[in-house]
Amino acid sequence: MTKKRVLSGVQPTGNLHLGNYLGAIRNWVPLQDSHECVFMLADLHAITVPQNPADLLKNTRETAAAYIACGIDPKKSIIFPQSAVRAHAELAWILGCYTPLGWLKRMTQYKEKAGLSASSPERILKDLKDQKKIFTELTRQVHEGLDNIRLQADSKTITADITQGVLEINEEAAAFLESEIKISEKSKLGLFSYPVLMAADILGYHATHVPVGEDQKQHLELARDIAGAFNRACGEEFFPLPDPLIMPTAARIMSLKDGTKKMSKSDPSDLSRITLTDDADAIANKLRKAQTDTITGITYDPETRPAIANLLTIFAALTDSTPQKIADQYATAQNSQFKGDLAEAAVTHLSPITARMRTLLDDTETLDTILASGAHAARDLAQPILRETMKRVGFWQSA
Ligand code: AQP
């Protein structure tokens, strides 16, 4: 039986951190024995927000080095820069022509990254229509009330209040829509169509499984919808519908400065994350300064103590334990002792990875050879699928 095919990737946007490692890359390692694995360096996705070209190139190599240092074996898995395989961009164009705008508008990541509000203009329009109904109904009631002598004296004030209320709502809605339109006009098409490219990444390899974190579930769902739309149009199950691969070991890691926000490469504060290139001193320093709370003792309670819960999650993930077990172990410990021991565990776990990354990055020639052969292997998989897709669309192709 042929192995199931997995596709995943990380954007080479620098500052690769503990969240990317514990939430993604580390969990890919065991998949290499059970699945055919394709791991891209998602540089086409990276440019959906502005990138410095020299940094993008440097970060592409650094991310490749991180994959290998974390245990992705180029002999078992395909590692390549996404932009080196043109099928991704070409298929994205085709799939974009099967994707209704409404589907893309619902994607929450686009709204977050573009700075748009979670509400949609459609929702505001509905609110306004509801307001109109209420206003009409209230006005009718007031007019009815005019027949009632007792209400006559109050009717002017009531009408004025209603008018004032509606005007305020209208003003608020207009200001909101104005700001949304301004942001939408400035935001880039690439950021908006990012999920179509992600669908192309997956479908272009006929990948059956995609390891996803909570944040990417909506995009995978969309990839399935797009596959379905294409399949319906061509009247056959051409693209397999990819399934999410829920990784039981994947941990969601939060910022060291705010236990309610995810650890992220783009957080302006370097103290918010531990990166895979941090040395022992930097790790200890960042953990010493990590957010805690004023409650005495260590308990695992993500609802009321998110910052401590995050440190426990990190400790557990690095030592193959559970947050609850670690909390029991440090129940009466001082924060300083707990953080010191966590720093030690982090250094023990991460320093061999960091050292291996440095060795790989010192030899860019070997690294580039790995990427070139990965790109070649990826092209061999994606190109025939693209040709078959083009055939179904009706494009002319040379024999
Ligand atoms: N904090 C996190 N905890 C667990 N998993 C995480 N991932 C990212 N942050 C965490 C997972 O890492 C993979 C790669 O993500 P990406 O490169 O596509 O970018 P991202 O998800 O947008 O990651 P960042 O670090 O938050 O980058 P910026 O700041 O640029 O947006 C994904 O599998 C993701 O789930």
Coordinates of C-alpha atoms and ligand atoms in Angstrom, one line a residue:
M1 CA 0.0 0.0 0.0
T2 CA 1.3 3.5 -0.8
K3 CA 2.1 5.7 2.1
K4 CA -0.3 8.6 2.8
R5 CA 1.2 12.0 1.8
V6 CA 1.7 14.8 4.3
L7 CA 2.4 18.4 3.4
S8 CA 3.4 21.2 5.8
G9 CA 5.7 24.2 6.2
V10 CA 6.8 27.2 8.1
Q11 CA 7.2 30.7 6.7
P12 CA 10.9 31.7 6.7
T13 CA 10.2 35.0 8.4
G14 CA 13.0 34.7 11.0
N15 CA 12.8 34.4 14.8
L16 CA 11.9 30.7 14.6
H17 CA 10.7 30.1 18.1
L18 CA 9.7 27.5 20.7
G19 CA 6.1 27.6 19.5
N20 CA 7.0 26.8 15.9
Y21 CA 9.2 23.9 17.3
L22 CA 6.8 22.4 19.9
G23 CA 3.6 23.2 17.9
A24 CA 4.8 22.2 14.5
I25 CA 8.3 21.0 13.4
R26 CA 9.0 18.5 16.3
N27 CA 5.7 16.8 15.6
W28 CA 6.6 16.2 12.0
V29 CA 9.6 14.0 12.9
P30 CA 7.7 10.7 13.7
L31 CA 5.5 11.2 10.6
Q32 CA 8.6 10.5 8.4
D33 CA 8.3 6.8 9.2
S34 CA 4.6 6.4 8.5
H35 CA 4.0 8.9 5.7
E36 CA 5.5 10.3 2.6
C37 CA 6.5 13.8 3.8
V38 CA 6.8 17.1 1.9
F39 CA 8.0 20.0 4.0
M40 CA 8.2 23.4 2.3
L41 CA 9.8 26.6 3.4
A42 CA 6.8 28.8 2.8
D43 CA 8.5 31.8 1.2
L44 CA 5.6 32.6 -1.1
H45 CA 3.4 32.9 1.9
A46 CA 6.1 35.0 3.7
I47 CA 5.9 37.8 1.2
T48 CA 2.2 38.4 1.9
V49 CA 3.6 40.8 4.4
P50 CA 6.6 43.0 3.5
Q51 CA 10.0 41.2 3.7
N52 CA 13.5 42.5 3.3
P53 CA 15.0 40.4 0.4
A54 CA 18.3 39.7 2.1
D55 CA 16.6 38.6 5.3
L56 CA 14.1 36.4 3.4
L57 CA 17.0 34.6 1.8
K58 CA 18.9 34.2 5.1
N59 CA 15.7 33.1 6.9
T60 CA 15.0 30.5 4.2
R61 CA 18.3 28.8 4.8
E62 CA 17.9 29.2 8.6
T63 CA 14.5 27.6 8.6
A64 CA 15.8 24.7 6.4
A65 CA 18.7 24.3 8.9
A66 CA 16.1 24.3 11.7
Y67 CA 14.0 21.6 10.0
I68 CA 17.1 19.3 9.7
A69 CA 18.5 20.1 13.1
C70 CA 15.1 19.3 14.7
G71 CA 15.1 15.8 13.1
I72 CA 13.7 16.2 9.6
D73 CA 15.9 13.9 7.5
P74 CA 16.4 15.0 3.9
K75 CA 16.9 11.4 3.0
K76 CA 13.4 10.6 4.2
S77 CA 11.5 13.8 3.5
I78 CA 11.4 16.4 0.8
I79 CA 12.6 19.8 2.0
F80 CA 12.4 22.7 -0.4
P81 CA 11.7 26.4 -0.9
Q82 CA 8.0 26.8 -2.0
S83 CA 9.0 29.4 -4.7
A84 CA 11.4 26.9 -6.3
V85 CA 8.4 24.9 -7.5
R86 CA 6.3 27.0 -9.8
A87 CA 3.3 24.6 -9.7
H88 CA 2.3 26.3 -6.3
A89 CA 1.8 29.7 -7.9
E90 CA 0.3 28.4 -11.1
L91 CA -2.2 26.1 -9.4
A92 CA -3.1 28.9 -7.0
W93 CA -4.2 31.0 -10.0
I94 CA -6.4 28.2 -11.3
L95 CA -7.9 27.5 -7.9
G96 CA -8.5 31.2 -7.3
C97 CA -10.9 31.0 -10.3
Y98 CA -13.0 28.4 -8.4
T99 CA -13.0 30.3 -5.1
P100 CA -15.9 32.6 -4.3
L101 CA -14.8 35.9 -2.7
G102 CA -17.3 35.3 0.1
W103 CA -15.3 32.2 1.3
L104 CA -12.1 34.3 1.5
K105 CA -13.8 37.2 3.3
R106 CA -14.7 34.9 6.2
M107 CA -11.1 33.9 6.9
T108 CA -10.2 35.3 10.3
Q109 CA -6.5 35.3 9.8
Y110 CA -6.8 37.8 6.9
K111 CA -8.8 40.1 9.0
E112 CA -6.3 39.9 11.9
K113 CA -3.3 40.4 9.7
A114 CA -4.8 43.2 7.7
G115 CA -6.1 44.9 10.9
L116 CA -9.7 44.6 10.0
S117 CA -12.5 44.2 12.6
A118 CA -13.9 40.7 13.2
S119 CA -17.3 42.0 12.1
S120 CA -18.1 42.0 8.4
P121 CA -19.7 44.9 6.5
E122 CA -22.6 42.5 5.8
R123 CA -23.1 42.2 9.5
I124 CA -23.2 46.0 9.9
L125 CA -25.6 46.3 7.1
K126 CA -27.9 43.8 8.8
D127 CA -27.7 45.8 12.0
L128 CA -28.6 48.9 10.2
K129 CA -31.6 47.2 8.5
D130 CA -32.7 45.9 12.0
Q131 CA -32.4 49.4 13.3
K132 CA -34.6 50.7 10.5
K133 CA -37.3 48.1 11.4
I134 CA -37.2 49.1 15.1
F135 CA -37.4 52.8 14.2
T136 CA -40.4 52.2 11.9
E137 CA -42.1 50.2 14.6
L138 CA -41.4 52.7 17.3
T139 CA -42.6 55.6 15.2
R140 CA -45.8 53.7 14.4
Q141 CA -46.4 53.2 18.1
V142 CA -45.8 56.8 18.9
H143 CA -48.2 57.9 16.2
E144 CA -50.8 55.5 17.7
G145 CA -50.0 57.1 21.0
L146 CA -50.9 60.5 19.6
D147 CA -54.5 59.4 19.7
N148 CA -54.1 58.8 23.4
I149 CA -54.4 62.2 25.1
R150 CA -52.2 61.0 28.0
L151 CA -49.3 60.3 25.7
Q152 CA -49.6 63.4 23.6
A153 CA -47.5 65.5 26.0
D154 CA -44.6 63.0 25.8
S155 CA -44.7 62.1 22.2
K156 CA -42.3 64.9 21.0
T157 CA -39.6 63.9 23.5
I158 CA -40.0 60.2 22.6
T159 CA -39.7 60.9 18.8
A160 CA -36.7 63.1 19.4
D161 CA -35.0 60.4 21.5
I162 CA -35.6 57.8 18.8
T163 CA -34.3 60.0 16.1
Q164 CA -31.2 60.9 18.2
G165 CA -30.6 57.1 18.9
V166 CA -30.8 56.2 15.2
L167 CA -28.5 59.1 14.2
E168 CA -25.9 58.0 16.7
I169 CA -26.0 54.4 15.4
N170 CA -25.8 55.6 11.8
E171 CA -22.8 57.8 12.7
E172 CA -21.0 54.9 14.4
A173 CA -21.7 52.5 11.5
A174 CA -20.5 55.1 9.0
A175 CA -17.2 55.6 10.9
F176 CA -16.7 51.8 11.2
L177 CA -17.3 51.3 7.4
E178 CA -15.1 54.2 6.5
S179 CA -12.2 52.7 8.5
E180 CA -12.8 49.2 7.1
I181 CA -12.8 50.5 3.5
K182 CA -9.6 52.5 4.1
I183 CA -7.8 49.4 5.5
S184 CA -9.2 47.1 2.7
E185 CA -8.0 49.5 0.1
K186 CA -4.5 49.4 1.4
S187 CA -4.2 45.7 2.1
K188 CA -2.6 43.5 -0.4
L189 CA -4.3 40.9 -2.7
G190 CA -1.7 38.3 -1.7
L191 CA -2.7 38.5 2.0
F192 CA -6.3 38.1 1.0
S193 CA -5.7 35.1 -1.3
Y194 CA -3.2 33.4 1.0
P195 CA -5.6 30.6 1.7
V196 CA -6.0 29.8 -2.0
L197 CA -2.2 29.5 -2.2
M198 CA -2.3 27.2 0.8
A199 CA -5.0 25.1 -0.9
A200 CA -2.7 24.9 -4.0
D201 CA 0.3 23.8 -1.7
I202 CA -1.8 20.9 -0.4
L203 CA -3.8 19.9 -3.5
G204 CA -0.9 20.3 -5.8
Y205 CA 0.7 17.3 -4.2
H206 CA -2.5 15.4 -3.7
A207 CA -1.6 15.5 0.0
T208 CA -4.0 13.5 2.1
H209 CA -3.0 14.8 5.5
V210 CA -2.0 18.1 6.8
P211 CA -0.7 18.6 10.4
V212 CA -2.4 21.7 11.5
G213 CA -2.6 23.8 14.6
E214 CA -5.9 25.4 15.8
D215 CA -5.0 28.6 13.9
Q216 CA -4.8 26.9 10.5
K217 CA -8.0 24.7 10.8
Q218 CA -10.2 27.3 9.0
H219 CA -7.7 27.4 6.0
L220 CA -7.7 23.6 5.7
E221 CA -11.4 23.6 5.7
L222 CA -11.3 26.1 2.9
A223 CA -8.8 23.9 1.0
R224 CA -11.3 21.1 1.2
D225 CA -14.1 23.4 -0.1
I226 CA -11.9 24.5 -3.0
A227 CA -11.0 20.9 -3.9
G228 CA -14.8 20.1 -3.8
A229 CA -15.6 23.1 -6.1
F230 CA -13.0 22.0 -8.6
N231 CA -14.0 18.4 -8.5
R232 CA -17.7 19.3 -9.0
A233 CA -16.7 21.5 -12.0
C234 CA -14.7 18.8 -13.7
G235 CA -17.1 16.0 -12.7
E236 CA -14.7 13.7 -11.0
E237 CA -12.9 13.3 -7.6
F238 CA -9.7 14.7 -9.0
F239 CA -8.3 16.3 -5.8
P240 CA -8.5 14.2 -2.7
L241 CA -10.0 16.1 0.2
P242 CA -7.2 16.6 2.7
D243 CA -7.7 15.6 6.3
P244 CA -6.3 17.5 9.3
L245 CA -3.7 15.5 11.2
I246 CA -4.3 16.3 14.8
M247 CA -1.0 15.9 16.6
P248 CA -1.5 14.8 20.2
T249 CA 1.9 16.1 21.1
A250 CA 1.5 19.5 19.6
A251 CA 1.5 22.2 22.2
R252 CA 0.1 25.7 21.8
I253 CA 2.8 28.0 23.2
M254 CA 1.9 31.5 24.4
S255 CA 4.0 34.7 24.6
L256 CA 6.4 34.9 27.6
K257 CA 5.1 38.5 28.1
D258 CA 1.4 37.8 27.8
G259 CA 0.0 34.3 28.6
T260 CA -3.1 35.0 26.5
K261 CA -1.4 35.8 23.2
K262 CA 0.4 33.2 21.1
M263 CA 4.1 33.2 20.9
S264 CA 4.9 34.7 17.5
K265 CA 7.8 35.6 15.2
S266 CA 6.4 39.0 14.5
D267 CA 5.9 40.1 18.1
P268 CA 7.9 43.3 18.4
S269 CA 9.3 42.2 21.8
D270 CA 12.2 39.7 21.6
L271 CA 11.5 38.9 25.3
S272 CA 8.2 37.4 24.2
R273 CA 9.7 34.3 22.6
I274 CA 12.6 31.8 22.9
T275 CA 14.1 31.4 19.5
L276 CA 16.0 28.3 18.2
T277 CA 19.1 30.4 17.9
D278 CA 19.1 31.8 21.5
D279 CA 22.0 30.8 23.7
A280 CA 21.8 29.6 27.3
D281 CA 22.1 33.1 28.7
A282 CA 19.4 34.5 26.5
I283 CA 17.1 31.6 27.4
A284 CA 17.7 32.0 31.1
N285 CA 17.2 35.8 30.9
K286 CA 14.0 35.6 28.9
L287 CA 12.5 33.0 31.3
R288 CA 13.6 35.0 34.4
K289 CA 11.7 38.0 32.9
A290 CA 8.7 35.9 31.8
Q291 CA 5.3 37.0 33.0
T292 CA 3.9 35.3 36.1
D293 CA 1.2 36.4 38.6
T294 CA 0.9 37.4 42.2
I295 CA -0.5 34.1 43.5
T296 CA 1.8 32.1 45.7
G297 CA 2.8 28.5 44.6
I298 CA 2.6 26.8 41.2
T299 CA -0.7 25.4 40.0
Y300 CA -1.9 24.5 36.5
D301 CA -4.9 26.6 35.7
P302 CA -5.0 27.9 32.2
E303 CA -8.2 29.9 32.8
T304 CA -7.1 31.9 35.8
R305 CA -3.3 31.6 35.6
P306 CA -2.5 31.7 31.8
A307 CA 1.1 32.8 32.2
I308 CA 2.1 30.1 34.7
A309 CA 0.1 27.5 32.7
N310 CA 2.1 28.5 29.6
L311 CA 5.4 28.0 31.4
L312 CA 4.1 24.6 32.7
T313 CA 3.1 23.6 29.1
I314 CA 6.6 24.5 27.9
F315 CA 8.3 22.6 30.7
A316 CA 6.1 19.6 30.1
A317 CA 6.6 19.6 26.3
L318 CA 10.4 19.8 26.8
T319 CA 10.6 17.0 29.3
D320 CA 7.9 14.7 27.9
S321 CA 5.7 15.2 31.0
T322 CA 2.3 16.8 31.6
P323 CA 1.7 20.3 32.9
Q324 CA -0.2 18.9 35.8
K325 CA 2.6 16.6 36.8
I326 CA 5.1 19.5 36.7
A327 CA 2.7 21.7 38.7
D328 CA 2.5 19.0 41.4
Q329 CA 6.3 18.8 41.5
Y330 CA 6.7 22.6 42.0
A331 CA 3.5 23.2 44.0
T332 CA 5.3 25.0 46.8
A333 CA 8.3 26.2 44.9
Q334 CA 9.3 29.9 44.5
N335 CA 8.8 31.3 41.0
S336 CA 12.6 31.9 40.7
Q337 CA 13.4 28.2 41.4
F338 CA 10.7 27.0 39.0
K339 CA 11.9 29.4 36.2
G340 CA 15.6 28.4 36.9
D341 CA 14.8 24.7 36.5
L342 CA 12.7 25.4 33.4
A343 CA 15.6 27.4 31.9
E344 CA 17.9 24.4 32.5
A345 CA 15.5 22.0 30.8
A346 CA 15.1 24.4 27.9
V347 CA 18.9 24.7 27.4
T348 CA 19.4 20.9 27.7
H349 CA 16.7 20.3 25.1
L350 CA 17.5 23.2 22.7
S351 CA 21.3 23.5 22.8
P352 CA 22.0 20.4 20.6
I353 CA 19.5 21.8 18.0
T354 CA 21.1 25.2 18.1
A355 CA 24.6 23.7 17.7
R356 CA 23.4 21.6 14.7
M357 CA 21.8 24.6 13.1
R358 CA 25.0 26.6 13.4
T359 CA 27.0 23.8 11.8
L360 CA 24.5 23.5 8.9
L361 CA 24.5 27.3 8.4
D362 CA 28.3 27.4 8.3
D363 CA 28.1 25.1 5.2
T364 CA 25.6 26.8 3.0
E365 CA 26.8 24.9 0.0
T366 CA 25.6 21.6 1.5
L367 CA 22.4 23.2 2.6
D368 CA 21.8 24.6 -0.8
T369 CA 22.4 21.2 -2.4
I370 CA 19.8 19.7 -0.1
L371 CA 17.3 22.4 -1.1
A372 CA 18.0 22.0 -4.8
S373 CA 17.5 18.2 -4.6
G374 CA 14.3 18.8 -2.5
A375 CA 13.0 21.2 -5.1
H376 CA 13.7 18.7 -7.8
A377 CA 11.8 15.9 -6.0
A378 CA 8.9 18.3 -5.2
R379 CA 8.7 19.3 -8.9
D380 CA 8.6 15.7 -9.9
L381 CA 5.5 15.2 -7.7
A382 CA 3.7 18.5 -8.4
Q383 CA 4.3 19.0 -12.1
P384 CA 2.3 16.0 -13.3
I385 CA -0.6 17.0 -11.0
L386 CA -0.5 20.5 -12.4
R387 CA -0.6 19.1 -16.0
E388 CA -3.6 16.9 -15.2
T389 CA -5.3 19.9 -13.6
M390 CA -4.6 22.1 -16.7
K391 CA -6.0 19.3 -18.9
R392 CA -9.2 19.4 -16.9
V393 CA -9.4 23.2 -17.2
G394 CA -9.1 22.9 -20.9
F395 CA -5.6 24.5 -21.4
W396 CA -3.5 23.7 -24.4
Q397 CA -0.3 21.8 -23.5
S398 CA 2.6 20.7 -25.6
A399 CA 2.8 17.0 -26.1
Ligands
AQP1 N1 2.8 29.9 19.5 C1 2.7 28.8 18.8 N2 2.3 27.6 19.4 C2 2.2 26.5 18.7 N3 2.4 26.4 17.4 C3 2.7 27.5 16.7 N4 2.9 27.8 15.4 C4 3.2 29.1 15.3 N5 3.2 29.7 16.5 C5 2.8 28.8 17.4 C6 2.9 26.8 14.3 O1 4.1 27.0 13.6 C7 3.8 26.6 12.2 C8 4.4 27.6 11.3 O2 3.7 28.8 11.3 P1 4.0 29.9 10.2 O3 5.4 30.0 9.8 O4 3.0 29.6 9.0 O5 3.5 31.2 10.8 P2 2.6 31.5 12.0 O6 1.6 30.4 12.3 O7 1.9 32.8 11.6 O8 3.7 31.6 13.0 P3 4.1 32.9 13.8 O9 5.3 32.5 14.6 O10 3.0 33.4 14.7 O11 4.5 33.9 12.7 P4 4.0 35.4 12.5 O12 4.3 36.1 13.7 O13 4.8 35.8 11.3 O14 2.5 35.3 12.2 C9 2.3 26.5 12.1 O15 2.0 25.1 12.0 C10 1.8 27.1 13.3 O16 0.5 26.5 13.8

